[in-house]
CSV table of N, CA and C and ligand atoms in Angstrom, one decimal:
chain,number,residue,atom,x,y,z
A,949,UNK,N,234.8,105.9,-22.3
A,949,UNK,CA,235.8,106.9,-22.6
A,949,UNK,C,235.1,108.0,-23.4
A,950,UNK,N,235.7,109.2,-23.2
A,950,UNK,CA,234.9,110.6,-24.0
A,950,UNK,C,234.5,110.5,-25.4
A,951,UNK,N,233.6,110.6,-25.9
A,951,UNK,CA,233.4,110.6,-27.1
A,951,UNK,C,233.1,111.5,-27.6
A,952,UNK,N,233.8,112.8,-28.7
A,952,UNK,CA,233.1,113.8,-29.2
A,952,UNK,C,233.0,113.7,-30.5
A,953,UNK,N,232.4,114.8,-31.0
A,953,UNK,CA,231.9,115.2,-32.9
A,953,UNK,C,232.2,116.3,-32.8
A,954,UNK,N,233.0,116.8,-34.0
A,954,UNK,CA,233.2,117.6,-34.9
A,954,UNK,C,232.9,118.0,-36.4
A,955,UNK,N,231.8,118.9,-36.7
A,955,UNK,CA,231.5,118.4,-38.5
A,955,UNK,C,232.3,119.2,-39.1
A,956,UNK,N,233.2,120.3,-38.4
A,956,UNK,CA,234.1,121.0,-39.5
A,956,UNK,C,235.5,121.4,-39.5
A,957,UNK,N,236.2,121.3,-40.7
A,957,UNK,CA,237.7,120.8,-39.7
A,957,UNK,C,238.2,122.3,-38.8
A,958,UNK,N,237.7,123.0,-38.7
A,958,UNK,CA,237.5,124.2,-37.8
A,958,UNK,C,237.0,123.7,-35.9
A,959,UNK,N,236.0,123.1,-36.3
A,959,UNK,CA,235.4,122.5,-35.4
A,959,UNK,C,237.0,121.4,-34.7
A,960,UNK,N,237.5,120.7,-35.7
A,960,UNK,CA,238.3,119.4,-35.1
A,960,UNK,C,239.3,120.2,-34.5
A,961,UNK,N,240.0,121.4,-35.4
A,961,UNK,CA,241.0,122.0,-34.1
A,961,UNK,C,240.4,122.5,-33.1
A,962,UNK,N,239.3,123.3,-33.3
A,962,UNK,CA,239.0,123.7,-31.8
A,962,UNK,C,239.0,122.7,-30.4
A,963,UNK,N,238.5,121.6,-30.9
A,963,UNK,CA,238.6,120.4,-30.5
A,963,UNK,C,239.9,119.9,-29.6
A,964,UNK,N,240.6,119.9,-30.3
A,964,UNK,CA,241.9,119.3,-29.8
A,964,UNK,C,242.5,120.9,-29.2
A,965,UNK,N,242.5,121.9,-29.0
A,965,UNK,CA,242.6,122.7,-28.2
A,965,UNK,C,242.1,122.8,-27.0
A,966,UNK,N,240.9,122.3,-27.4
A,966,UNK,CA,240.3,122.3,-25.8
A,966,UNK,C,240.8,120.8,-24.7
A,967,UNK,N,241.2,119.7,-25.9
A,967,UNK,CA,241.7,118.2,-25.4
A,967,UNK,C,243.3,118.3,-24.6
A,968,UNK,N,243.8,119.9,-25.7
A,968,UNK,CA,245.0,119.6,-25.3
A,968,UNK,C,245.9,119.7,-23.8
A,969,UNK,N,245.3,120.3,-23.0
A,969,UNK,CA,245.5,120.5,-21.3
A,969,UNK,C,245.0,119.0,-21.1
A,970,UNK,N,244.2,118.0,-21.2
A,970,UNK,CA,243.5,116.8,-20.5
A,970,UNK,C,244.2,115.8,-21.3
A,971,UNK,N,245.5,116.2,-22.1
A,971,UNK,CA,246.4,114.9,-22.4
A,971,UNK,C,247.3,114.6,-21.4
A,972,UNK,N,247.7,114.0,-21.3
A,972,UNK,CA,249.1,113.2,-20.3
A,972,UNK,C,250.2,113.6,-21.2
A,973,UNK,N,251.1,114.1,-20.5
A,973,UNK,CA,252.5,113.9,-21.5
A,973,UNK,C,252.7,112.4,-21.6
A,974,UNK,N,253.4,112.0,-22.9
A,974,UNK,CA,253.9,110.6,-23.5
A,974,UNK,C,253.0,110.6,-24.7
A,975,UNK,N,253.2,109.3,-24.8
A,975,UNK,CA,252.4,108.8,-26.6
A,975,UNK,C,251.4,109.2,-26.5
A,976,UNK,N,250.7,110.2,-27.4
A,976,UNK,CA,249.6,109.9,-28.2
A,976,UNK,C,249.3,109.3,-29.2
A,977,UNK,N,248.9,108.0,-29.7
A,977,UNK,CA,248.5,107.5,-31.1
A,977,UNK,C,247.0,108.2,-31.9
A,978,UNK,N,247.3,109.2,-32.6
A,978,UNK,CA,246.6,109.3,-33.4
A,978,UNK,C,245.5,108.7,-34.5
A,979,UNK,N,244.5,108.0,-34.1
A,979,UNK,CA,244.2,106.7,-35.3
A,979,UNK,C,242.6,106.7,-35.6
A,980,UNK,N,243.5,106.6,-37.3
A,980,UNK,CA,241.8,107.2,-37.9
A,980,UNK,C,242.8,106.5,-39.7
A,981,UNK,N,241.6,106.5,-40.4
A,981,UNK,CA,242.5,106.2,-42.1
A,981,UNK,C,242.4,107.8,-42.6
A,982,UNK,N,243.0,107.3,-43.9
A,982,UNK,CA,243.4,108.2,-44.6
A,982,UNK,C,242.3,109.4,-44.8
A,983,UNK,N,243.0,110.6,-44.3
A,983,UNK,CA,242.2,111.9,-44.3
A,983,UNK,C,241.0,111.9,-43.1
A,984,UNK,N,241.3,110.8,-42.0
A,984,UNK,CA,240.4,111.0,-40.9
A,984,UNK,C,240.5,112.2,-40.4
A,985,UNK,N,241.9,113.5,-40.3
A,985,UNK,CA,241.6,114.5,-39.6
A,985,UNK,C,243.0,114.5,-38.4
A,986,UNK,N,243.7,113.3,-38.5
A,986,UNK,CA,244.4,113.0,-37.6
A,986,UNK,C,245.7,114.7,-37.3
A,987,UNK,N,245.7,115.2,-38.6
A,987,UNK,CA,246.7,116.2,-38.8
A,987,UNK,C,245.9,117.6,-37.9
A,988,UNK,N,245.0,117.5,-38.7
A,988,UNK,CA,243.8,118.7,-38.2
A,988,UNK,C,243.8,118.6,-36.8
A,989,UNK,N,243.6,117.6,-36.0
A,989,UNK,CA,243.5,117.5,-34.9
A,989,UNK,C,245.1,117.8,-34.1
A,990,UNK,N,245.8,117.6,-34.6
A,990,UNK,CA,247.6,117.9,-34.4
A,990,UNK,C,247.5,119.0,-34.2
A,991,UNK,N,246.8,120.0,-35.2
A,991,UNK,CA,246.9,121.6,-35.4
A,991,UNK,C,246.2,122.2,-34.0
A,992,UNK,N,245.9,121.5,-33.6
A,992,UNK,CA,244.6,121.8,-32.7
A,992,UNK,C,245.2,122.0,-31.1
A,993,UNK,N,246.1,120.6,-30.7
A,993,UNK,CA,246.2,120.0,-29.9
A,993,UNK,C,247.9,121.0,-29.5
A,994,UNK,N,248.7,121.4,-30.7
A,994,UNK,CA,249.9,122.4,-30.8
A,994,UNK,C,249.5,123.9,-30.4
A,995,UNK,N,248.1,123.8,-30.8
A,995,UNK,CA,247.8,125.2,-30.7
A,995,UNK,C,247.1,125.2,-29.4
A,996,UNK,N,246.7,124.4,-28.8
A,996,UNK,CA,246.2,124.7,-27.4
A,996,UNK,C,247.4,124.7,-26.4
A,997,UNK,N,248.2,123.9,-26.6
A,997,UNK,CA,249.3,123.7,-25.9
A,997,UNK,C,250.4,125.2,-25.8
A,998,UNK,N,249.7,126.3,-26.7
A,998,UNK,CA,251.0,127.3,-27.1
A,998,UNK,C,252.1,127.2,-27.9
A,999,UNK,N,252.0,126.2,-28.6
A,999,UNK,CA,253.6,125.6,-28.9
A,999,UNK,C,253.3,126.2,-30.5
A,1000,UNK,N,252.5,126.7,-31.4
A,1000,UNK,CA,252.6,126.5,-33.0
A,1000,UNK,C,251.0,127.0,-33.3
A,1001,UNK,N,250.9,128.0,-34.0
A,1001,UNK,CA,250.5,128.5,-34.6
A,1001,UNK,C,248.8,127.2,-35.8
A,1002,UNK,N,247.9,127.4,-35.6
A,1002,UNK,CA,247.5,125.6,-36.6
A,1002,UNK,C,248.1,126.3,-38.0
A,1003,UNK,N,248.3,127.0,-38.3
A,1003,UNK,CA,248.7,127.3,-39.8
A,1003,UNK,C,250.1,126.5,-39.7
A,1004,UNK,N,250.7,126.7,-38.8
A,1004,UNK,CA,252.3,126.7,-38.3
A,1004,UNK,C,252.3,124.9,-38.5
A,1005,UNK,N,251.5,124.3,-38.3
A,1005,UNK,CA,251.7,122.6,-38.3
A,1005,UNK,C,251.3,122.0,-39.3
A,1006,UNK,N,252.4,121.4,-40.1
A,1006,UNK,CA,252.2,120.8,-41.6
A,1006,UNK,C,251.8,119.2,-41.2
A,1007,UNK,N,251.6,118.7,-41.8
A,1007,UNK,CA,252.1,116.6,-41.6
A,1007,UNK,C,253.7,116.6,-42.2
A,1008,UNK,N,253.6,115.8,-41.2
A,1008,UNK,CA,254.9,115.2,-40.9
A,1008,UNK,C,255.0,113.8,-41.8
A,1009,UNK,N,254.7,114.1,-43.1
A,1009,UNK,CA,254.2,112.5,-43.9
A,1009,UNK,C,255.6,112.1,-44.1
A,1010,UNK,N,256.5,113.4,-45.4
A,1010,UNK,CA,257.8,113.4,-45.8
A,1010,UNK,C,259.0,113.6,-44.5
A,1011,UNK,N,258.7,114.4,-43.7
A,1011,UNK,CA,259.9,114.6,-42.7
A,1011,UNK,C,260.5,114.0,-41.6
A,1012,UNK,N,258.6,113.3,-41.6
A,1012,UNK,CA,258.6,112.2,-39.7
A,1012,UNK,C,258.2,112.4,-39.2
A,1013,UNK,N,259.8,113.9,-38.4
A,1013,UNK,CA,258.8,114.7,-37.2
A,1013,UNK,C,259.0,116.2,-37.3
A,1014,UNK,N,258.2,116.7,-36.7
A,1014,UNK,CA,257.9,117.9,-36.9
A,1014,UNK,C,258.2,118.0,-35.1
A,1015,UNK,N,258.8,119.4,-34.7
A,1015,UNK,CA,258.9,119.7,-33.3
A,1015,UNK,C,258.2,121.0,-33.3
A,1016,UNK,N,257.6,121.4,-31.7
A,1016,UNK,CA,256.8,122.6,-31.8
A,1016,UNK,C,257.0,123.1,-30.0
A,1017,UNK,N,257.0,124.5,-30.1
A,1017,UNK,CA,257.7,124.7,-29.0
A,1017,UNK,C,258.7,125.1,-28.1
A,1018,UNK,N,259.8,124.2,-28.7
A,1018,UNK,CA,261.1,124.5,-28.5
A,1018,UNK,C,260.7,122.7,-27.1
A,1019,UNK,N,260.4,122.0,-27.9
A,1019,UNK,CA,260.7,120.7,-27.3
A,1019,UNK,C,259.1,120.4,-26.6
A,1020,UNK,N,258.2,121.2,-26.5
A,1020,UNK,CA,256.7,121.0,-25.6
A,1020,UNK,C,256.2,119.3,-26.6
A,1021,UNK,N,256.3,119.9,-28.3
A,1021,UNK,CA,255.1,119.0,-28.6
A,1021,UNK,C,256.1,118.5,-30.1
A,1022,UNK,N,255.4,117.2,-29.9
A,1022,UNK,CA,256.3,116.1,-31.6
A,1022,UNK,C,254.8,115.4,-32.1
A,1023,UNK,N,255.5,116.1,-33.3
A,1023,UNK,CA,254.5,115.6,-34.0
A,1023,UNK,C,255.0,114.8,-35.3
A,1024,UNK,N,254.5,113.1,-35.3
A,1024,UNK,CA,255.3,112.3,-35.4
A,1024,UNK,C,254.1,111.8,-36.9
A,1025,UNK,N,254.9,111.2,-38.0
A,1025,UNK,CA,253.7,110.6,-39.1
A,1025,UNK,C,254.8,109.1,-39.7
A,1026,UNK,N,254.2,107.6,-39.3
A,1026,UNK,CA,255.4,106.8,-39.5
A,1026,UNK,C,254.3,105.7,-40.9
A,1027,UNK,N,253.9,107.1,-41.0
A,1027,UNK,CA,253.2,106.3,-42.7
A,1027,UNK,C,253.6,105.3,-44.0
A,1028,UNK,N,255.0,106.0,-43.6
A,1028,UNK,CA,255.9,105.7,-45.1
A,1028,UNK,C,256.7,104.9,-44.2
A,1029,UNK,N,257.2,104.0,-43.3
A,1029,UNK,CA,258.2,103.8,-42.9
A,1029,UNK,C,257.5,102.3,-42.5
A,1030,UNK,N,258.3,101.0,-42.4
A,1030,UNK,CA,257.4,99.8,-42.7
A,1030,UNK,C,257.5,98.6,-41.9
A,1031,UNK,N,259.2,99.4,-41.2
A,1031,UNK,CA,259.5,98.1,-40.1
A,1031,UNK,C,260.0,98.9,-38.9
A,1032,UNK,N,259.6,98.3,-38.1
A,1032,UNK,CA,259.9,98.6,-36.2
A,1032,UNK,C,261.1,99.0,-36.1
A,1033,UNK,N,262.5,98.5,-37.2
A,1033,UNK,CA,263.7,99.2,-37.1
A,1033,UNK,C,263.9,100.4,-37.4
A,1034,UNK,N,262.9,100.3,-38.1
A,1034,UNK,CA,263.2,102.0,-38.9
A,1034,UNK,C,262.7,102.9,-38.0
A,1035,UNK,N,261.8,102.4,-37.3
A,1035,UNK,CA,260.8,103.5,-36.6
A,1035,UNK,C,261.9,103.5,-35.5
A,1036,UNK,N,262.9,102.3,-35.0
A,1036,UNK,CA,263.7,102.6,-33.8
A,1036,UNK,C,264.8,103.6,-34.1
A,1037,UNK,N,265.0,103.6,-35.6
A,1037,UNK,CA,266.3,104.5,-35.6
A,1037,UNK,C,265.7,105.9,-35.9
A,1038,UNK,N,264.7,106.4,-35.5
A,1038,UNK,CA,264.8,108.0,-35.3
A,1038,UNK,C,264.7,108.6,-34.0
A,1039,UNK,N,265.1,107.7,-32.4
A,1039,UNK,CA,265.3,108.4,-32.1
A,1039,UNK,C,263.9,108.4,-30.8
A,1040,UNK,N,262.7,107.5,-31.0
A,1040,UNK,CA,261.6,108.2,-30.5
A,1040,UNK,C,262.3,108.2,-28.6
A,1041,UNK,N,262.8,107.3,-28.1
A,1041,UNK,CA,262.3,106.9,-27.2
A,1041,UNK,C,263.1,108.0,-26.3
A,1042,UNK,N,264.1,108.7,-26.5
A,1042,UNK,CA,264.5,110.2,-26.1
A,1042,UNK,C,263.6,110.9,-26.0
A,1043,UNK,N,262.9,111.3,-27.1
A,1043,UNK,CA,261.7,112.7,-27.0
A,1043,UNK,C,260.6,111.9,-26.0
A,1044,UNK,N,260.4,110.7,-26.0
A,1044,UNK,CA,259.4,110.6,-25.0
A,1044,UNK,C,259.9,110.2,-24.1
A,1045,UNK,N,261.0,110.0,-23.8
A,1045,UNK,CA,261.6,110.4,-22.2
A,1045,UNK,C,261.6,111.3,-21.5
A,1046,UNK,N,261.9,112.8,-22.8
A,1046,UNK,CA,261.8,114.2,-22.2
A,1046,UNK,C,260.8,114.8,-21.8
A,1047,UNK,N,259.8,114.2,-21.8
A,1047,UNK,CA,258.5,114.5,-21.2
A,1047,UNK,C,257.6,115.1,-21.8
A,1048,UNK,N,258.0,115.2,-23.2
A,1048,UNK,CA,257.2,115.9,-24.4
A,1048,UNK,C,255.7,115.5,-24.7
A,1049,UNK,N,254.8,115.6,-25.3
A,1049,UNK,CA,253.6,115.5,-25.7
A,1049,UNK,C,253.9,114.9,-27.3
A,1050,UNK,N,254.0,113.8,-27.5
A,1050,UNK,CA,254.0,112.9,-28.1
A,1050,UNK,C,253.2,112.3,-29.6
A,1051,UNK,N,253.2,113.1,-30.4
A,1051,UNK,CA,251.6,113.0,-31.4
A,1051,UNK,C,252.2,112.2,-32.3
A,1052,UNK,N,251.2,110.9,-32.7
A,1052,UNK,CA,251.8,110.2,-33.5
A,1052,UNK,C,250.9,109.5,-34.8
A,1053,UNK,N,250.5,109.8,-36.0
A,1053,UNK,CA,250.0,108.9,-37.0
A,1053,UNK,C,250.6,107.6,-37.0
A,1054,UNK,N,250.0,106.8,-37.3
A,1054,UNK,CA,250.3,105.9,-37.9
A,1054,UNK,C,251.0,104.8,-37.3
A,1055,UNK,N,251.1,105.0,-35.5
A,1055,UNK,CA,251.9,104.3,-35.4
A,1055,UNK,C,251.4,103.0,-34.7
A,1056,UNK,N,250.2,103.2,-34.5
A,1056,UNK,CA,248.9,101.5,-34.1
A,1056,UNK,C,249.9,100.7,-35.0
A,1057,UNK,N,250.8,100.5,-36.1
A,1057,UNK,CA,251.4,99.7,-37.1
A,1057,UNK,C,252.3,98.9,-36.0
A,1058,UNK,N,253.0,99.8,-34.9
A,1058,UNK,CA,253.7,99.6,-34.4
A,1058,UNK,C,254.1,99.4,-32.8
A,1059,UNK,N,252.5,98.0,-32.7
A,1059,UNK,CA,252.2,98.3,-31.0
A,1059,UNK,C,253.5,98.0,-30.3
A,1060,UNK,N,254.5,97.1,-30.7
A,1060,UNK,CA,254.9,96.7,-29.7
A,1060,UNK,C,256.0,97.5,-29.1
A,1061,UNK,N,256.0,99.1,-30.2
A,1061,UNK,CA,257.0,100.4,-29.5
A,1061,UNK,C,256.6,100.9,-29.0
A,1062,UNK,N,254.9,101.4,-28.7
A,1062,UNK,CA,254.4,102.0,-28.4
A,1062,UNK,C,253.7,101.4,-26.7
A,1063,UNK,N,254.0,100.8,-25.9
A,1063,UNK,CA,253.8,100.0,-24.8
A,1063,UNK,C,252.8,101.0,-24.0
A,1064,UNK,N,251.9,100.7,-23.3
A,1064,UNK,CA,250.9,101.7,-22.1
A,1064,UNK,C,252.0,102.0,-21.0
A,1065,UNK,N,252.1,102.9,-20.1
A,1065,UNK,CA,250.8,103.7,-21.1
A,1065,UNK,C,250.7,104.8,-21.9
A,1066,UNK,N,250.2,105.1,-22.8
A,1066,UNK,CA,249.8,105.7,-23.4
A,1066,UNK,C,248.3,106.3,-23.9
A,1067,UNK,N,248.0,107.0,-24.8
A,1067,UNK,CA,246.9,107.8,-24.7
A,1067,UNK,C,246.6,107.5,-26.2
A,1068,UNK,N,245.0,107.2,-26.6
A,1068,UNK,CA,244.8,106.9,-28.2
A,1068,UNK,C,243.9,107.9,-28.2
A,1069,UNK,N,243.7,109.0,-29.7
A,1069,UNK,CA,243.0,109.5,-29.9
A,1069,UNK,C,242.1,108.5,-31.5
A,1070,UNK,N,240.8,108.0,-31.5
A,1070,UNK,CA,240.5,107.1,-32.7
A,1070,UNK,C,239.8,108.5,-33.2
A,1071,UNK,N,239.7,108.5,-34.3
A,1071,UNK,CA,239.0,109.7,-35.4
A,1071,UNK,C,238.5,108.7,-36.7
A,1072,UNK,N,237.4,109.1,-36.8
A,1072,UNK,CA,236.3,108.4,-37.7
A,1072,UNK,C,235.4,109.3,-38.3
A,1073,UNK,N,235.6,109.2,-39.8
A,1073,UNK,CA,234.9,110.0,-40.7
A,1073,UNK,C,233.3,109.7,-41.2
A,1074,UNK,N,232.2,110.0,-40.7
A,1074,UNK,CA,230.8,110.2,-41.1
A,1074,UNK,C,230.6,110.6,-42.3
A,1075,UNK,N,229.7,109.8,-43.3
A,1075,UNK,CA,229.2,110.7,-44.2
A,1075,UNK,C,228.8,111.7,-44.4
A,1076,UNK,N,228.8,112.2,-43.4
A,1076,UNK,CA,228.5,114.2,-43.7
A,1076,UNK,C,229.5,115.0,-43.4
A,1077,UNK,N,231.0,114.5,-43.2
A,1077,UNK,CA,232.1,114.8,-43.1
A,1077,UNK,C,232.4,115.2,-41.3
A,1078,UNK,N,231.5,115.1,-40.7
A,1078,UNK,CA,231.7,114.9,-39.1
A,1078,UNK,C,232.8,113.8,-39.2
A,1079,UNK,N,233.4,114.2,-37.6
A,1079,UNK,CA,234.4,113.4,-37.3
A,1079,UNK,C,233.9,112.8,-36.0
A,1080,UNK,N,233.8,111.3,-35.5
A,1080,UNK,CA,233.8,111.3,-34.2
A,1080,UNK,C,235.1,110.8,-34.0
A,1081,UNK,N,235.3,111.7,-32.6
A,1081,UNK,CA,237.2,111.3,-32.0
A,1081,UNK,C,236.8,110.8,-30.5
A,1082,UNK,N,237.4,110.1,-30.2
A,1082,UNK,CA,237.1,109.4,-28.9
A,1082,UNK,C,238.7,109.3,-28.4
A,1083,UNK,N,238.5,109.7,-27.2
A,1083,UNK,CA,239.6,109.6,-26.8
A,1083,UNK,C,239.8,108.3,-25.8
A,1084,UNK,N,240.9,107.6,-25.2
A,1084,UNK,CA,241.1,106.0,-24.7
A,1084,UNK,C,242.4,106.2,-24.0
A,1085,UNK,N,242.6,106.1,-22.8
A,1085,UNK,CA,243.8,105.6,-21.8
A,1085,UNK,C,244.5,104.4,-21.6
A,1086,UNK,N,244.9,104.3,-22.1
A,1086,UNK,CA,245.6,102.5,-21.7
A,1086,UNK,C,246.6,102.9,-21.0
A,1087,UNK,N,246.8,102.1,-20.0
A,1087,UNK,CA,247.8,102.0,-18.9
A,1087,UNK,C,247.7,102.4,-17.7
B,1696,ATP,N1,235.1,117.6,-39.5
B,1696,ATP,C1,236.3,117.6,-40.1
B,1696,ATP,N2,237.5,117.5,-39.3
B,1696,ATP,C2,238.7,117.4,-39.8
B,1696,ATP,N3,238.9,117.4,-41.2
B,1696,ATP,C3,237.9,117.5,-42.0
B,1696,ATP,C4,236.5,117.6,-41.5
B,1696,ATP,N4,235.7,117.7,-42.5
B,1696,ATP,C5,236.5,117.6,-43.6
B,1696,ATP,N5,237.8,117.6,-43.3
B,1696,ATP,C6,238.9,117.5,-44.3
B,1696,ATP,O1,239.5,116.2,-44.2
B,1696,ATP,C7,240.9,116.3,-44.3
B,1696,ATP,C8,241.6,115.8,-43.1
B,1696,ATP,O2,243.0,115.8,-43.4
B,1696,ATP,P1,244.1,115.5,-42.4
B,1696,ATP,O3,245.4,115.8,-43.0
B,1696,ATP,O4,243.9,116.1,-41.1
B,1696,ATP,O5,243.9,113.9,-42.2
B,1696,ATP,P2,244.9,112.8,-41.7
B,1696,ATP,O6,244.1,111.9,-40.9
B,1696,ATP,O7,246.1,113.4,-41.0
B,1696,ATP,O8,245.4,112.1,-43.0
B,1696,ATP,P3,246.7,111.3,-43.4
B,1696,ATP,O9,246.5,109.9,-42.9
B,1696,ATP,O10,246.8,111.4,-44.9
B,1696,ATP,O11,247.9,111.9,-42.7
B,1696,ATP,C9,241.2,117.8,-44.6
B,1696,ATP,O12,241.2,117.9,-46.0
B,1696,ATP,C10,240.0,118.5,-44.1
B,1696,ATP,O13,239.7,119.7,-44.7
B,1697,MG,MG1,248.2,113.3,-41.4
């Protein structure tokens, strides 16, 4: 599966701008730890798509989800949230019925909602603050 690098978070949106046409609509799992870039790459992936501005895309830590578009792209963060019920009562499986582009932190927590297929983005932080993001298809 593709593997690229990024060493600046400039670099990581441009990145997911250029990724964002070669996604599938449905889940994307975003997965990387804390401050891997996962948001950076959100900003990237909204902004290739047309949907949002990267300044325009906050995290979705406190809110959940953030929409962008007018329905294109969700951008989802289920960081704070601890059980599979909680994550069923907002709703996902609507937005990703509508055919939306799917962006999700944190939600590897929660394989068994997230079923293939789907699309993983992993993001891994280098000591020299490079990112490698690899992208993965399941399903
Ligand atoms: N190559 C890089 N790509 C992306 N971000 C980088 C890079 N180098 C340094 N950074 C910094 O790392 C941080 C990444 O933050 P970001 O919010 O995107 O991470 P995250 O994976 O969404 O974290 P969280 O799990 O807290 O939501 C930013 O502060 C950014 O400036
Ligand atoms: Mg984030």
């Amino acid at each position: 599966m593709p593997l690229f690098r990024a060493s600046t978070e400039a670099e990581t949106i441009a990145l997911g701008e250029r990724l964002a046409a070669k996604l599938p609509r449905g889940v994307v799992l975003l997965i990387g730890n804390l401050g891997a870039g996962k948001t950076t790459l959100a900003k990237g992936i909204a902004y290739g798509l047309g949907a949002a501005l990267p300044d325009d895309v906050s995290s979705p830590t406190f809110t959940l989800i953030h929409e962008y578009g007018h329905g294109l792209v969700y951008h989802v963060d289920l960081y704070r949230l601890e059980e599979s019920r909680e994550v069923e009562g907002l709703g996902l499986d609507d937005i990703i019925d509508s055919g939306a582009l799917v962006l999700i932190e944190w939600g590897e927590r929660f394989p068994e909602l997230f079923p293939p297929p789907r699309t993983e983005i992993h993001l891994r932080a280098l000591p020299d603050d490079t990112r490698e993001i690899e992208l993965r298809r399941l399903g």
